Amino acid sequence: MRLKRETYLEQIRPYYESDIIKVITGVRRSGKSILLDTIRDELEEKGVPGDHIIYLNLEDLDYDYIENASDLNKEIKSRISQEGKYYIFLDEIQHVYQFEKALASFRATLNVSLFVTGSNSTLLSGESATLLTGRTVEFEILPFSFYEMKQYYELNGMDWTEDLFFDYLKWGGFPLRFDYKDETSVHRYLTNLYTSIVNRDIVGGSKGADKKNFMDISLYILANAGKELSVENIIKVFEKENRTISRRTVYNYLEKMKKAYLIHGVGRYNIVGKVALSNREKQYAVDMGFRSINTNTINYEDTFFLENIVYNELITRGFTVFAGKTFKGEIDFVAIKNGKKCFIQVTYLLADERTVQREFGAYSRITDASPKYVMSLDKIDMSHDGIIHLNIIDFLLRKKELILT
C-alpha cells in the first residue's frame, strides 16, 4: 500500500490553490511520483473534478512527442475545455526543452495550479529559468526516513521492531528496496539504481564525465561521507594506480553528484562569529544504501553513519544545517529553523567517562545559550549541566522533538 508522506504533504498543502509553481525535486526513485499521486488524491477528496486534473509523466513514451515548450503548451491547452481552475502535474519536467517558457505562460494566462518534479538540481537554473524567478517554491524529497520506514512496515502488515534500525543504517530508505527480502537482492537493486543515475544524469550523452573516473571518485566521497573532503587524498589514490586526475575534475564530479542529489554539501558555521563560512564543506550521502554499496565494510559503530542519518532527518524536517566551528574544535551540527537554532553532537554510545567528557565537553567553550544536544544509541538519559541527551532512535521516531531558541 502507498505510504502517505505527511512530512512533505504538510509543507506543500498551503500551496495547493496558489498560482506559485510547486517544484518537487530529489534523487531518482525517492518517491516524487508517488507524492504527486497522493496530492492528486487529496485534491479529488476535496471535490476537485477529475477532468480538471491533468497529469503527464514526461518519461512515458506516450508523451515522447512533447519535446519543447511549444509542444507542451499545445498539449496542455488542448486539455483545458471548461471553466474553473485546473491542476496540472508534470512529472520529470526536465525532459522538455525550455519548459520554463511553458510554465511561465501557463501561470500568466491560465487559471491553474502547477506541480512539477525533476531529478536534477539545475532544474531552475540557467538563462531561461529567470522567467520563473520569484514564481516557484521548491521541496526536496528524500528516500524514506526511519519513521517512514516504520509507517511503511505497519501499513503493509510487516513485522517491525526498533532493531530494524540497523537494517536502515545499512540499506537506507529507497522505497522499492523494501520489495526485496534478502541482502543480496537489496544490494543488487541499489547498485543498479546507482549505476542508472550515473548513466542517465551524470555521464550520459555529452555530459563530459569519464564513467570509471567518476565511479572511483564517487566511491571515495560516499565511503568518506561526513568527513571533510580531501581532494589530495583522491589524487593520491589515482597516483598509486599510475593514473592522473586534476583538482578541477574532482570538484567538477563533486558538483555533478550534488546536482543529481547523490550527496549534500554541508558548510561550516562559525559559532563565535555566528556566520556561515563559504568554504570547507563536509559531504553527506542522500541515503545510507548508496553509502553501503560503495563501502567495503560496514561498521555499525562508525559515528559518520549515524551523523549521516541525523543530518538527513534534520533536512527532512526543514532545518538548514551547518557543521559548527569553534576556536579549538568542532560541533557536528548547527541546526537552524525559523530563525532559531540548536547545537548537536552525535556519537555511537557514551560507553565510558572519556567519551562522555569528549561529547559533552565539546560545548565547554560555547557561550551561546541555544539548546545543546548529545545524541547516541544509549537508552539511559545522561543529560547534565544543561546539555540534553537524546536517544537517536527516539529522535528519529519522533518520540523526542528538538527544542529551539
mmCIF file of C-alpha atoms in Angstrom:
data_model
loop_
_atom_site.group_PDB
_atom_site.id
_atom_site.type_symbol
_atom_site.label_atom_id
_atom_site.label_comp_id
_atom_site.label_asym_id
_atom_site.label_seq_id
_atom_site.Cartn_x
_atom_site.Cartn_y
_atom_site.Cartn_z
ATOM 1 C CA MET A 1 0.000 0.000 0.000
ATOM 2 C CA ARG A 2 1.076 3.582 -0.686
ATOM 3 C CA LEU A 3 2.618 5.492 2.210
ATOM 4 C CA LYS A 4 1.187 8.959 2.762
ATOM 5 C CA ARG A 5 4.293 11.063 3.349
ATOM 6 C CA GLU A 6 2.851 13.551 5.781
ATOM 7 C CA THR A 7 6.148 15.320 6.491
ATOM 8 C CA TYR A 8 6.222 16.624 2.925
ATOM 9 C CA LEU A 9 2.470 16.975 2.418
ATOM 10 C CA GLU A 10 2.109 19.340 5.360
ATOM 11 C CA GLN A 11 4.766 21.548 3.752
ATOM 12 C CA ILE A 12 3.086 21.521 0.312
ATOM 13 C CA ARG A 13 -0.623 21.746 1.269
ATOM 14 C CA PRO A 14 -0.614 25.512 1.933
ATOM 15 C CA TYR A 15 0.247 25.965 -1.764
ATOM 16 C CA TYR A 16 -2.380 23.658 -3.326
ATOM 17 C CA GLU A 17 -4.533 26.572 -4.503
ATOM 18 C CA SER A 18 -1.717 29.053 -5.065
ATOM 19 C CA ASP A 19 -0.580 30.073 -8.541
ATOM 20 C CA ILE A 20 3.029 29.755 -7.401
ATOM 21 C CA ILE A 21 4.677 26.784 -9.140
ATOM 22 C CA LYS A 22 5.306 23.838 -6.811
ATOM 23 C CA VAL A 23 8.660 22.259 -7.757
ATOM 24 C CA ILE A 24 9.306 18.829 -6.223
ATOM 25 C CA THR A 25 12.911 17.714 -6.622
ATOM 26 C CA GLY A 26 15.117 14.917 -5.340
ATOM 27 C CA VAL A 27 17.164 11.877 -6.241
ATOM 28 C CA ARG A 28 15.584 9.393 -8.637
ATOM 29 C CA ARG A 29 13.295 6.762 -7.083
ATOM 30 C CA SER A 30 12.892 8.701 -3.851
ATOM 31 C CA GLY A 31 9.107 8.780 -4.268
ATOM 32 C CA LYS A 32 8.367 12.040 -6.110
ATOM 33 C CA SER A 33 5.821 10.487 -8.493
ATOM 34 C CA ILE A 34 4.002 8.723 -5.668
ATOM 35 C CA LEU A 35 3.856 12.012 -3.790
ATOM 36 C CA LEU A 36 2.225 13.603 -6.837
ATOM 37 C CA ASP A 37 -0.341 10.775 -6.855
ATOM 38 C CA THR A 38 -1.116 11.457 -3.193
ATOM 39 C CA ILE A 39 -1.615 15.164 -3.865
ATOM 40 C CA ARG A 40 -3.956 14.346 -6.740
ATOM 41 C CA ASP A 41 -5.955 12.048 -4.458
ATOM 42 C CA GLU A 42 -6.219 14.769 -1.814
ATOM 43 C CA LEU A 43 -7.479 17.276 -4.369
ATOM 44 C CA GLU A 44 -10.171 14.867 -5.542
ATOM 45 C CA GLU A 45 -11.168 14.212 -1.933
ATOM 46 C CA LYS A 46 -11.604 17.991 -1.568
ATOM 47 C CA GLY A 47 -14.030 17.969 -4.501
ATOM 48 C CA VAL A 48 -11.816 18.852 -7.459
ATOM 49 C CA PRO A 49 -13.346 17.143 -10.551
ATOM 50 C CA GLY A 50 -11.114 14.502 -12.099
ATOM 51 C CA ASP A 51 -11.372 16.164 -15.518
ATOM 52 C CA HIS A 52 -9.794 19.307 -14.035
ATOM 53 C CA ILE A 53 -6.647 17.394 -13.066
ATOM 54 C CA ILE A 54 -4.065 16.969 -15.827
ATOM 55 C CA TYR A 55 -1.143 14.588 -15.273
ATOM 56 C CA LEU A 56 1.733 13.928 -17.687
ATOM 57 C CA ASN A 57 4.666 11.609 -16.939
ATOM 58 C CA LEU A 58 7.231 13.022 -19.323
ATOM 59 C CA GLU A 59 9.398 9.893 -19.091
ATOM 60 C CA ASP A 60 6.495 7.888 -20.545
ATOM 61 C CA LEU A 61 6.957 7.072 -24.240
ATOM 62 C CA ASP A 62 3.332 8.013 -24.773
ATOM 63 C CA TYR A 63 4.473 11.627 -24.466
ATOM 64 C CA ASP A 64 7.720 11.486 -26.422
ATOM 65 C CA TYR A 65 6.181 13.849 -28.962
ATOM 66 C CA ILE A 66 6.399 16.610 -26.324
ATOM 67 C CA GLU A 67 9.924 17.797 -26.983
ATOM 68 C CA ASN A 68 9.848 21.510 -26.266
ATOM 69 C CA ALA A 69 7.906 24.305 -24.590
ATOM 70 C CA SER A 70 5.706 24.813 -27.645
ATOM 71 C CA ASP A 71 4.706 21.132 -27.727
ATOM 72 C CA LEU A 72 3.887 21.199 -24.017
ATOM 73 C CA ASN A 73 1.866 24.387 -24.412
ATOM 74 C CA LYS A 74 -0.260 22.820 -27.172
ATOM 75 C CA GLU A 75 -0.816 19.616 -25.189
ATOM 76 C CA ILE A 76 -1.969 21.343 -22.021
ATOM 77 C CA LYS A 77 -4.210 23.866 -23.761
ATOM 78 C CA SER A 78 -5.845 21.078 -25.754
ATOM 79 C CA ARG A 79 -6.935 19.510 -22.449
ATOM 80 C CA ILE A 80 -8.481 22.649 -20.968
ATOM 81 C CA SER A 81 -12.051 22.922 -22.226
ATOM 82 C CA GLN A 82 -14.132 24.122 -19.269
ATOM 83 C CA GLU A 83 -14.390 26.991 -16.841
ATOM 84 C CA GLY A 84 -12.783 26.762 -13.420
ATOM 85 C CA LYS A 85 -9.350 26.001 -12.065
ATOM 86 C CA TYR A 86 -7.184 23.211 -13.456
ATOM 87 C CA TYR A 87 -4.463 21.384 -11.555
ATOM 88 C CA ILE A 88 -1.523 20.422 -13.735
ATOM 89 C CA PHE A 89 1.050 17.769 -12.751
ATOM 90 C CA LEU A 90 4.181 17.442 -14.892
ATOM 91 C CA ASP A 91 6.451 14.601 -13.811
ATOM 92 C CA GLU A 92 10.184 14.799 -14.735
ATOM 93 C CA ILE A 93 9.776 18.141 -16.492
ATOM 94 C CA GLN A 94 13.477 18.368 -17.390
ATOM 95 C CA HIS A 95 12.829 16.223 -20.485
ATOM 96 C CA VAL A 96 11.067 19.163 -22.149
ATOM 97 C CA TYR A 97 13.401 21.695 -23.763
ATOM 98 C CA GLN A 98 12.863 25.223 -22.374
ATOM 99 C CA PHE A 99 9.955 24.031 -20.231
ATOM 100 C CA GLU A 100 10.327 27.238 -18.222
ATOM 101 C CA LYS A 101 8.696 29.204 -21.061
ATOM 102 C CA ALA A 102 5.635 26.959 -20.991
ATOM 103 C CA LEU A 103 5.296 27.142 -17.208
ATOM 104 C CA ALA A 104 5.595 30.927 -17.227
ATOM 105 C CA SER A 105 2.933 31.098 -19.951
ATOM 106 C CA PHE A 106 0.531 28.764 -18.110
ATOM 107 C CA ARG A 107 0.863 30.780 -14.937
ATOM 108 C CA ALA A 108 0.302 34.080 -16.718
ATOM 109 C CA THR A 109 -2.597 33.111 -18.993
ATOM 110 C CA LEU A 110 -4.473 30.218 -17.391
ATOM 111 C CA ASN A 111 -6.352 29.593 -14.146
ATOM 112 C CA VAL A 112 -4.098 26.770 -12.964
ATOM 113 C CA SER A 113 -2.162 25.350 -10.056
ATOM 114 C CA LEU A 114 1.117 23.840 -11.281
ATOM 115 C CA PHE A 115 3.061 20.938 -9.755
ATOM 116 C CA VAL A 116 6.287 19.752 -11.407
ATOM 117 C CA THR A 117 9.007 17.271 -10.495
ATOM 118 C CA GLY A 118 12.624 16.897 -11.546
ATOM 119 C CA SER A 119 15.692 14.831 -10.675
ATOM 120 C CA ASN A 120 18.388 17.437 -11.150
ATOM 121 C CA SER A 121 19.122 20.497 -9.036
ATOM 122 C CA THR A 122 19.830 22.561 -12.181
ATOM 123 C CA LEU A 123 16.116 22.355 -12.952
ATOM 124 C CA LEU A 124 15.607 26.014 -12.100
ATOM 125 C CA SER A 125 18.974 27.371 -13.174
ATOM 126 C CA GLY A 126 20.190 28.891 -16.397
ATOM 127 C CA GLU A 127 19.053 31.805 -18.511
ATOM 128 C CA SER A 128 15.528 30.520 -19.225
ATOM 129 C CA ALA A 129 14.857 29.924 -15.545
ATOM 130 C CA THR A 130 14.886 33.670 -14.926
ATOM 131 C CA LEU A 131 11.351 33.595 -16.332
ATOM 132 C CA LEU A 132 10.320 31.809 -13.137
ATOM 133 C CA THR A 133 12.258 33.889 -10.606
ATOM 134 C CA GLY A 134 10.037 34.508 -7.600
ATOM 135 C CA ARG A 135 7.299 32.300 -9.047
ATOM 136 C CA THR A 136 8.323 28.927 -7.610
ATOM 137 C CA VAL A 137 8.601 27.148 -4.284
ATOM 138 C CA GLU A 138 10.833 24.078 -4.076
ATOM 139 C CA PHE A 139 10.552 20.930 -1.961
ATOM 140 C CA GLU A 140 13.325 18.319 -1.935
ATOM 141 C CA ILE A 141 12.136 14.750 -1.364
ATOM 142 C CA LEU A 142 14.481 12.199 0.216
ATOM 143 C CA PRO A 143 14.067 8.415 0.442
ATOM 144 C CA PHE A 144 12.093 7.135 3.443
ATOM 145 C CA SER A 145 13.189 8.349 6.851
ATOM 146 C CA PHE A 146 13.376 5.744 9.631
ATOM 147 C CA TYR A 147 9.993 6.953 10.880
ATOM 148 C CA GLU A 148 8.527 6.475 7.393
ATOM 149 C CA MET A 149 10.108 3.030 7.223
ATOM 150 C CA LYS A 150 8.201 2.148 10.403
ATOM 151 C CA GLN A 151 4.969 3.504 8.900
ATOM 152 C CA TYR A 152 5.552 1.541 5.678
ATOM 153 C CA TYR A 153 6.106 -1.725 7.540
ATOM 154 C CA GLU A 154 2.990 -1.246 9.654
ATOM 155 C CA LEU A 155 0.876 -0.169 6.670
ATOM 156 C CA ASN A 156 1.813 -3.314 4.772
ATOM 157 C CA GLY A 157 1.381 -5.714 7.698
ATOM 158 C CA MET A 158 5.101 -6.449 8.005
ATOM 159 C CA ASP A 159 6.835 -7.228 11.281
ATOM 160 C CA TRP A 160 8.582 -4.145 12.644
ATOM 161 C CA THR A 161 10.806 -3.634 15.666
ATOM 162 C CA GLU A 162 13.292 -0.945 16.585
ATOM 163 C CA ASP A 163 16.045 -3.482 15.849
ATOM 164 C CA LEU A 164 15.412 -2.724 12.167
ATOM 165 C CA PHE A 165 17.320 0.485 12.788
ATOM 166 C CA PHE A 166 20.496 -1.396 11.911
ATOM 167 C CA ASP A 167 18.925 -2.592 8.669
ATOM 168 C CA TYR A 168 18.069 1.045 7.900
ATOM 169 C CA LEU A 169 21.560 2.150 8.926
ATOM 170 C CA LYS A 170 22.978 -0.244 6.340
ATOM 171 C CA TRP A 171 20.481 -0.224 3.466
ATOM 172 C CA GLY A 172 18.697 3.115 3.789
ATOM 173 C CA GLY A 173 15.196 4.060 2.738
ATOM 174 C CA PHE A 174 14.730 3.913 -1.037
ATOM 175 C CA PRO A 175 11.072 2.801 -1.219
ATOM 176 C CA LEU A 176 11.484 -0.018 -3.769
ATOM 177 C CA ARG A 177 14.311 -1.670 -1.845
ATOM 178 C CA PHE A 178 11.692 -2.877 0.660
ATOM 179 C CA ASP A 179 10.297 -5.159 -2.063
ATOM 180 C CA TYR A 180 13.385 -7.361 -1.618
ATOM 181 C CA LYS A 181 13.814 -9.582 1.418
ATOM 182 C CA ASP A 182 17.429 -10.775 1.202
ATOM 183 C CA GLU A 183 20.539 -8.605 1.348
ATOM 184 C CA THR A 184 21.916 -9.850 -1.976
ATOM 185 C CA SER A 185 18.797 -8.648 -3.793
ATOM 186 C CA VAL A 186 18.779 -5.334 -1.943
ATOM 187 C CA HIS A 187 22.452 -4.785 -2.782
ATOM 188 C CA ARG A 188 21.799 -5.595 -6.451
ATOM 189 C CA TYR A 189 18.822 -3.233 -6.621
ATOM 190 C CA LEU A 190 20.727 -0.336 -5.047
ATOM 191 C CA THR A 191 23.786 -0.958 -7.236
ATOM 192 C CA ASN A 192 21.651 -0.963 -10.380
ATOM 193 C CA LEU A 193 19.832 2.166 -9.237
ATOM 194 C CA TYR A 194 23.085 4.000 -8.535
ATOM 195 C CA THR A 195 24.544 2.957 -11.902
ATOM 196 C CA SER A 196 21.354 4.058 -13.655
ATOM 197 C CA ILE A 197 21.524 7.513 -12.044
ATOM 198 C CA VAL A 198 25.177 7.851 -13.030
ATOM 199 C CA ASN A 199 24.449 6.805 -16.629
ATOM 200 C CA ARG A 200 21.366 8.989 -17.052
ATOM 201 C CA ASP A 201 22.204 12.104 -15.075
ATOM 202 C CA ILE A 202 25.988 12.306 -14.996
ATOM 203 C CA VAL A 203 27.877 10.509 -17.782
ATOM 204 C CA GLY A 204 25.065 10.004 -20.289
ATOM 205 C CA GLY A 205 25.066 11.752 -23.651
ATOM 206 C CA SER A 206 27.599 14.576 -23.805
ATOM 207 C CA LYS A 207 27.759 15.391 -20.116
ATOM 208 C CA GLY A 208 31.558 15.263 -20.189
ATOM 209 C CA ALA A 209 32.347 12.767 -17.417
ATOM 210 C CA ASP A 210 34.532 9.677 -17.651
ATOM 211 C CA LYS A 211 32.478 6.874 -16.115
ATOM 212 C CA LYS A 212 35.332 4.929 -14.491
ATOM 213 C CA ASN A 213 36.936 8.043 -13.049
ATOM 214 C CA PHE A 214 33.590 9.277 -11.802
ATOM 215 C CA MET A 215 32.667 5.943 -10.208
ATOM 216 C CA ASP A 216 36.031 5.778 -8.423
ATOM 217 C CA ILE A 217 35.738 9.328 -7.128
ATOM 218 C CA SER A 218 32.110 8.914 -6.077
ATOM 219 C CA LEU A 219 33.051 5.692 -4.236
ATOM 220 C CA TYR A 220 35.632 7.621 -2.247
ATOM 221 C CA ILE A 221 33.275 10.515 -1.476
ATOM 222 C CA LEU A 222 30.425 8.241 -0.351
ATOM 223 C CA ALA A 223 32.711 5.972 1.681
ATOM 224 C CA ASN A 224 34.016 9.064 3.485
ATOM 225 C CA ALA A 225 30.675 10.854 3.891
ATOM 226 C CA GLY A 226 30.685 13.051 6.995
ATOM 227 C CA LYS A 227 34.409 13.682 6.834
ATOM 228 C CA GLU A 228 35.923 16.824 5.419
ATOM 229 C CA LEU A 229 36.659 16.181 1.751
ATOM 230 C CA SER A 230 40.356 15.728 0.946
ATOM 231 C CA VAL A 231 40.958 16.246 -2.770
ATOM 232 C CA GLU A 232 44.640 15.486 -2.201
ATOM 233 C CA ASN A 233 43.783 12.003 -0.908
ATOM 234 C CA ILE A 234 41.728 11.297 -4.031
ATOM 235 C CA ILE A 235 44.622 12.406 -6.223
ATOM 236 C CA LYS A 236 46.995 10.125 -4.253
ATOM 237 C CA VAL A 237 44.676 7.134 -4.762
ATOM 238 C CA PHE A 238 44.851 7.753 -8.514
ATOM 239 C CA GLU A 239 48.640 8.178 -8.435
ATOM 240 C CA LYS A 240 49.071 4.788 -6.717
ATOM 241 C CA GLU A 241 47.363 3.254 -9.740
ATOM 242 C CA ASN A 242 49.528 5.265 -12.160
ATOM 243 C CA ARG A 243 46.534 7.393 -13.106
ATOM 244 C CA THR A 244 46.157 11.149 -13.037
ATOM 245 C CA ILE A 245 43.225 13.337 -12.083
ATOM 246 C CA SER A 246 43.124 17.095 -11.645
ATOM 247 C CA ARG A 247 41.666 19.033 -8.731
ATOM 248 C CA ARG A 248 39.329 20.704 -11.190
ATOM 249 C CA THR A 249 37.969 17.342 -12.356
ATOM 250 C CA VAL A 250 37.423 16.163 -8.773
ATOM 251 C CA TYR A 251 35.466 19.311 -7.934
ATOM 252 C CA ASN A 252 33.551 19.028 -11.205
ATOM 253 C CA TYR A 253 32.474 15.469 -10.348
ATOM 254 C CA LEU A 254 31.589 16.570 -6.834
ATOM 255 C CA GLU A 255 29.224 19.167 -8.286
ATOM 256 C CA LYS A 256 27.681 16.564 -10.592
ATOM 257 C CA MET A 257 26.954 14.365 -7.565
ATOM 258 C CA LYS A 258 25.253 17.281 -5.834
ATOM 259 C CA LYS A 259 23.192 18.148 -8.906
ATOM 260 C CA ALA A 260 21.933 14.561 -9.110
ATOM 261 C CA TYR A 261 21.086 14.712 -5.361
ATOM 262 C CA LEU A 262 23.513 11.887 -4.542
ATOM 263 C CA ILE A 263 25.128 13.999 -1.816
ATOM 264 C CA HIS A 264 24.543 17.200 0.131
ATOM 265 C CA GLY A 265 27.325 19.628 0.913
ATOM 266 C CA VAL A 266 27.338 20.940 4.480
ATOM 267 C CA GLY A 267 29.130 24.225 5.024
ATOM 268 C CA ARG A 268 30.845 25.485 8.153
ATOM 269 C CA TYR A 269 29.274 27.810 10.724
ATOM 270 C CA ASN A 270 31.483 29.989 12.885
ATOM 271 C CA ILE A 271 29.750 29.638 16.256
ATOM 272 C CA VAL A 272 31.654 32.529 17.819
ATOM 273 C CA GLY A 273 31.054 34.918 14.924
ATOM 274 C CA LYS A 274 27.590 33.451 14.214
ATOM 275 C CA VAL A 275 28.171 33.455 10.450
ATOM 276 C CA ALA A 276 28.285 30.795 7.755
ATOM 277 C CA LEU A 277 31.721 30.146 6.258
ATOM 278 C CA SER A 278 31.934 29.836 2.480
ATOM 279 C CA ASN A 279 34.446 27.009 2.127
ATOM 280 C CA ARG A 280 35.475 23.622 3.581
ATOM 281 C CA GLU A 281 32.335 21.573 3.155
ATOM 282 C CA LYS A 282 31.560 18.136 4.505
ATOM 283 C CA GLN A 283 29.516 15.793 2.297
ATOM 284 C CA TYR A 284 26.660 13.514 3.359
ATOM 285 C CA ALA A 285 25.037 10.756 1.286
ATOM 286 C CA VAL A 286 21.383 11.176 0.311
ATOM 287 C CA ASP A 287 20.759 7.605 1.507
ATOM 288 C CA MET A 288 22.704 5.100 3.554
ATOM 289 C CA GLY A 289 22.145 2.397 0.939
ATOM 290 C CA PHE A 290 24.280 4.299 -1.548
ATOM 291 C CA ARG A 291 26.977 4.647 1.064
ATOM 292 C CA SER A 292 26.887 0.925 1.898
ATOM 293 C CA ILE A 293 27.250 -0.287 -1.693
ATOM 294 C CA ASN A 294 30.299 1.955 -2.052
ATOM 295 C CA THR A 295 31.940 0.863 1.210
ATOM 296 C CA ASN A 296 33.891 -2.356 1.612
ATOM 297 C CA THR A 297 32.934 -2.907 5.257
ATOM 298 C CA ILE A 298 30.009 -1.716 7.365
ATOM 299 C CA ASN A 299 30.878 -0.714 10.915
ATOM 300 C CA TYR A 300 27.729 -0.011 12.912
ATOM 301 C CA GLU A 301 29.843 1.904 15.430
ATOM 302 C CA ASP A 302 31.033 4.314 12.734
ATOM 303 C CA THR A 303 29.808 7.672 14.025
ATOM 304 C CA PHE A 304 29.770 9.066 10.490
ATOM 305 C CA PHE A 305 26.992 6.627 9.527
ATOM 306 C CA LEU A 306 24.936 7.911 12.455
ATOM 307 C CA GLU A 307 25.769 11.525 11.623
ATOM 308 C CA ASN A 308 24.549 10.931 8.070
ATOM 309 C CA ILE A 309 21.174 9.643 9.276
ATOM 310 C CA VAL A 310 20.751 12.523 11.733
ATOM 311 C CA TYR A 311 21.687 15.041 9.023
ATOM 312 C CA ASN A 312 19.139 13.603 6.558
ATOM 313 C CA GLU A 313 16.468 13.650 9.273
ATOM 314 C CA LEU A 314 17.177 17.293 10.032
ATOM 315 C CA ILE A 315 16.838 18.458 6.430
ATOM 316 C CA THR A 316 13.704 16.328 6.020
ATOM 317 C CA ARG A 317 12.210 18.268 8.944
ATOM 318 C CA GLY A 318 13.028 21.552 7.261
ATOM 319 C CA PHE A 319 16.219 22.558 9.082
ATOM 320 C CA THR A 320 19.130 24.354 7.484
ATOM 321 C CA VAL A 321 22.211 22.523 8.732
ATOM 322 C CA PHE A 322 25.849 23.526 9.135
ATOM 323 C CA ALA A 323 28.917 21.940 10.696
ATOM 324 C CA GLY A 324 29.887 24.047 13.718
ATOM 325 C CA LYS A 325 33.326 25.574 14.074
ATOM 326 C CA THR A 326 34.737 26.836 17.379
ATOM 327 C CA PHE A 327 38.145 28.295 18.225
ATOM 328 C CA LYS A 328 39.667 24.910 19.061
ATOM 329 C CA GLY A 329 37.199 22.317 17.862
ATOM 330 C CA GLU A 330 34.004 21.385 16.098
ATOM 331 C CA ILE A 331 30.358 20.690 16.780
ATOM 332 C CA ASP A 332 28.786 18.138 14.461
ATOM 333 C CA PHE A 333 25.728 20.215 13.544
ATOM 334 C CA VAL A 334 24.251 23.668 13.932
ATOM 335 C CA ALA A 335 20.559 23.212 13.025
ATOM 336 C CA ILE A 336 18.534 26.330 12.182
ATOM 337 C CA LYS A 337 14.804 26.659 11.533
ATOM 338 C CA ASN A 338 12.556 29.722 11.521
ATOM 339 C CA GLY A 339 15.423 31.873 12.728
ATOM 340 C CA LYS A 340 16.102 29.666 15.768
ATOM 341 C CA LYS A 341 18.932 27.226 16.266
ATOM 342 C CA CYS A 342 20.391 24.415 18.345
ATOM 343 C CA PHE A 343 23.681 22.510 18.506
ATOM 344 C CA ILE A 344 24.027 18.738 18.078
ATOM 345 C CA GLN A 345 26.790 16.224 18.820
ATOM 346 C CA VAL A 346 26.386 12.642 17.531
ATOM 347 C CA THR A 347 28.147 9.534 18.826
ATOM 348 C CA TYR A 348 27.518 5.774 18.862
ATOM 349 C CA LEU A 349 27.484 5.107 22.611
ATOM 350 C CA LEU A 350 28.563 7.035 25.675
ATOM 351 C CA ALA A 351 30.409 3.913 26.707
ATOM 352 C CA ASP A 352 32.908 5.389 29.170
ATOM 353 C CA GLU A 353 33.731 8.582 31.018
ATOM 354 C CA ARG A 354 36.251 9.614 28.390
ATOM 355 C CA THR A 355 33.567 9.533 25.675
ATOM 356 C CA VAL A 356 31.137 11.426 27.904
ATOM 357 C CA GLN A 357 33.735 14.107 28.548
ATOM 358 C CA ARG A 358 34.561 14.388 24.856
ATOM 359 C CA GLU A 359 30.957 14.729 23.630
ATOM 360 C CA PHE A 360 29.556 16.915 26.418
ATOM 361 C CA GLY A 361 32.846 18.778 26.759
ATOM 362 C CA ALA A 362 32.644 19.935 23.132
ATOM 363 C CA TYR A 363 30.260 22.608 24.400
ATOM 364 C CA SER A 364 32.501 23.872 27.216
ATOM 365 C CA ARG A 365 33.725 26.949 25.348
ATOM 366 C CA ILE A 366 30.396 27.844 23.723
ATOM 367 C CA THR A 367 28.673 30.752 25.437
ATOM 368 C CA ASP A 368 25.693 30.804 23.037
ATOM 369 C CA ALA A 369 22.569 29.995 25.072
ATOM 370 C CA SER A 370 20.902 27.993 22.272
ATOM 371 C CA PRO A 371 19.914 24.405 23.228
ATOM 372 C CA LYS A 372 22.704 21.846 23.112
ATOM 373 C CA TYR A 373 22.197 18.146 22.395
ATOM 374 C CA VAL A 374 24.241 14.966 22.525
ATOM 375 C CA MET A 375 22.666 12.117 20.534
ATOM 376 C CA SER A 376 23.629 8.461 20.918
ATOM 377 C CA LEU A 377 22.097 4.978 20.958
ATOM 378 C CA ASP A 378 22.206 4.792 24.785
ATOM 379 C CA LYS A 379 18.836 4.030 26.362
ATOM 380 C CA ILE A 380 19.615 5.798 29.645
ATOM 381 C CA ASP A 381 19.122 9.573 29.727
ATOM 382 C CA MET A 382 22.535 11.075 30.540
ATOM 383 C CA SER A 383 21.587 14.755 30.307
ATOM 384 C CA HIS A 384 23.557 17.046 32.596
ATOM 385 C CA ASP A 385 24.843 20.604 33.001
ATOM 386 C CA GLY A 386 22.014 21.909 30.809
ATOM 387 C CA ILE A 387 23.028 19.700 27.871
ATOM 388 C CA ILE A 388 20.228 17.416 26.670
ATOM 389 C CA HIS A 389 20.953 13.778 25.854
ATOM 390 C CA LEU A 390 18.699 12.141 23.251
ATOM 391 C CA ASN A 391 18.481 8.552 22.099
ATOM 392 C CA ILE A 392 18.904 8.639 18.305
ATOM 393 C CA ILE A 393 16.140 6.108 17.633
ATOM 394 C CA ASP A 394 13.713 8.053 19.848
ATOM 395 C CA PHE A 395 14.587 11.197 17.925
ATOM 396 C CA LEU A 396 14.092 9.519 14.543
ATOM 397 C CA LEU A 397 10.767 8.036 15.635
ATOM 398 C CA ARG A 398 9.674 11.479 16.844
ATOM 399 C CA LYS A 399 9.334 10.429 20.464
ATOM 400 C CA LYS A 400 11.538 13.457 21.094
ATOM 401 C CA GLU A 401 11.458 16.777 19.234
ATOM 402 C CA LEU A 402 14.231 19.345 19.203
ATOM 403 C CA ILE A 403 13.760 22.488 21.284
ATOM 404 C CA LEU A 404 14.927 25.667 19.558
ATOM 405 C CA THR A 405 15.605 29.127 20.940
#
